[in-house]
Amino acid sequence: EDGLSFDYGSHFLRDTGVDALDQLLYGDFSPKEWQTIGNLKGGGYYGFQYNGNSAFLDTRVLPKKLYHQGIIQLLNACENPSTTYSNLEDQLRGTFGDTLTDHVFQPILKNKYFGCDLHELVEGSHNFFQLGRIIGLTPQASREIKKSGIYNRKLAFHSSSEGNSDLNNYYPVSGGIGQWIEGLTQKLLNMGVHILTENSVDKIHHENNQVNSVMLTNGVQLDCNHLIWTIPIFPCLLACDLKSPIQNNPPVRLNTSLYHFVLDRPFLTDVYYIQCHEPTFSTFRITLYPNMQLASTA
């Protein structure tokens, strides 16, 4: 009733780089309703210090001896870009060296996020938390060394204003991101797609490895010759009355909480989000949506 909107799920929308898909997802956006943004202004928090220029982890706040040792190992780790690793620990050690793996990545990824050792995680898991690159050296040295593909993959620019991407980001001029879902829903309806809500799949009937119908919890049976399942596979196996081909212990679940705060004064920073890398803090990301919409009216 106060005209406030709160986002959950999707945050900023971003081009995929596939023209046909981007046209389908964002082709109807009006400049009056949607702002198009280049690089997102991000901030970072690590070592109990706030960096308002970049959301990437800044290794320069480490103790000097640890920092110098870590940077030397990073520079000497010239892995082949086509190298495949058996787990995340091997990848981080091969990319960043032992010092940064043990003193930076391990405390964050094990203690803060996943709750398990790095060797238990798949290659690339760190990318979910903006840890694919780190900040080190000086801004000028980083610009120069990033001309090498090997170092560009692991060192970030010192400012989010550098390294402009060809992919746009989008956010509403007013209101929340839910407008996108409403627009996509209407587009599907206009195309003749029938959407069922407030239902779930109870049974999937199949014969000779072919799905022939789906029974919903409301008792409706939908005959079909093709089924696309887009959520985790285990509910599908249960509905099919099939056993999992992989017999493992039940997954360990971690809780994630989402909080919305309404403040009575402007933020002290103009960034759109802050990535919190500090391992002793539970916070993952703070998104400052009002800053996004202030940008569209500035």
Short mmCIF file of N, CA, C and O in Angstrom, two decimals, residues 43-45 51 54-58 130-135 156-157 275 277:
data_model
loop_
_atom_site.label_atom_id
_atom_site.label_comp_id
_atom_site.label_asym_id
_atom_site.label_seq_id
_atom_site.Cartn_x
_atom_site.Cartn_y
_atom_site.Cartn_z
N GLY A 43 30.00 -3.23 -5.10
CA GLY A 43 30.97 -3.02 -4.03
C GLY A 43 31.31 -4.35 -3.39
O GLY A 43 30.60 -5.35 -3.58
N GLY A 44 32.40 -4.40 -2.66
CA GLY A 44 32.83 -5.63 -2.02
C GLY A 44 33.19 -5.39 -0.56
O GLY A 44 33.58 -4.27 -0.18
N TYR A 45 33.06 -6.43 0.24
CA TYR A 45 33.44 -6.34 1.66
C TYR A 45 34.27 -7.56 2.01
O TYR A 45 33.82 -8.71 1.85
N ASN A 51 34.97 -1.93 -0.09
CA ASN A 51 35.53 -1.43 -1.34
C ASN A 51 34.36 -1.00 -2.22
O ASN A 51 33.60 -1.83 -2.71
N SER A 54 34.51 -2.09 -6.56
CA SER A 54 34.39 -3.39 -7.21
C SER A 54 33.82 -4.41 -6.24
O SER A 54 34.05 -4.34 -5.03
N ALA A 55 33.07 -5.36 -6.79
CA ALA A 55 32.48 -6.43 -5.97
C ALA A 55 33.42 -7.62 -5.83
O ALA A 55 33.12 -8.54 -5.07
N PHE A 56 34.53 -7.63 -6.56
CA PHE A 56 35.46 -8.76 -6.47
C PHE A 56 36.26 -8.70 -5.17
O PHE A 56 36.47 -7.62 -4.60
N LEU A 57 36.69 -9.85 -4.71
CA LEU A 57 37.46 -9.94 -3.47
C LEU A 57 38.82 -9.27 -3.65
O LEU A 57 39.56 -9.58 -4.59
N ASP A 58 39.16 -8.39 -2.73
CA ASP A 58 40.40 -7.62 -2.81
C ASP A 58 41.45 -8.26 -1.90
O ASP A 58 41.41 -8.10 -0.68
N GLN A 130 30.93 -14.94 -7.14
CA GLN A 130 31.80 -13.90 -7.70
C GLN A 130 33.25 -14.08 -7.21
O GLN A 130 33.93 -13.11 -6.87
N LEU A 131 33.70 -15.32 -7.21
CA LEU A 131 35.07 -15.63 -6.80
C LEU A 131 35.91 -16.18 -7.95
O LEU A 131 36.98 -16.74 -7.73
N GLY A 132 35.42 -16.03 -9.17
CA GLY A 132 36.19 -16.51 -10.31
C GLY A 132 37.44 -15.68 -10.55
O GLY A 132 38.42 -16.17 -11.08
N ARG A 133 37.37 -14.40 -10.17
CA ARG A 133 38.53 -13.50 -10.27
C ARG A 133 38.72 -12.81 -8.93
O ARG A 133 37.78 -12.65 -8.16
N ILE A 134 39.95 -12.37 -8.68
CA ILE A 134 40.24 -11.61 -7.47
C ILE A 134 41.00 -10.33 -7.85
O ILE A 134 41.56 -10.23 -8.95
N ILE A 135 41.03 -9.37 -6.94
CA ILE A 135 41.76 -8.13 -7.15
C ILE A 135 43.15 -8.27 -6.52
O ILE A 135 43.28 -8.73 -5.39
N ALA A 156 40.85 -9.47 -11.67
CA ALA A 156 39.78 -8.55 -12.02
C ALA A 156 40.32 -7.13 -12.15
O ALA A 156 41.36 -6.79 -11.58
N PHE A 157 39.61 -6.31 -12.93
CA PHE A 157 39.88 -4.87 -12.90
C PHE A 157 39.57 -4.35 -11.50
O PHE A 157 38.78 -4.94 -10.76
N GLN A 275 28.94 -7.37 -2.53
CA GLN A 275 29.26 -8.79 -2.36
C GLN A 275 30.08 -8.92 -1.07
O GLN A 275 31.16 -8.34 -0.96
N HIS A 277 32.39 -10.94 1.06
CA HIS A 277 33.30 -12.09 1.05
C HIS A 277 33.84 -12.42 2.43
O HIS A 277 34.55 -13.42 2.59
#
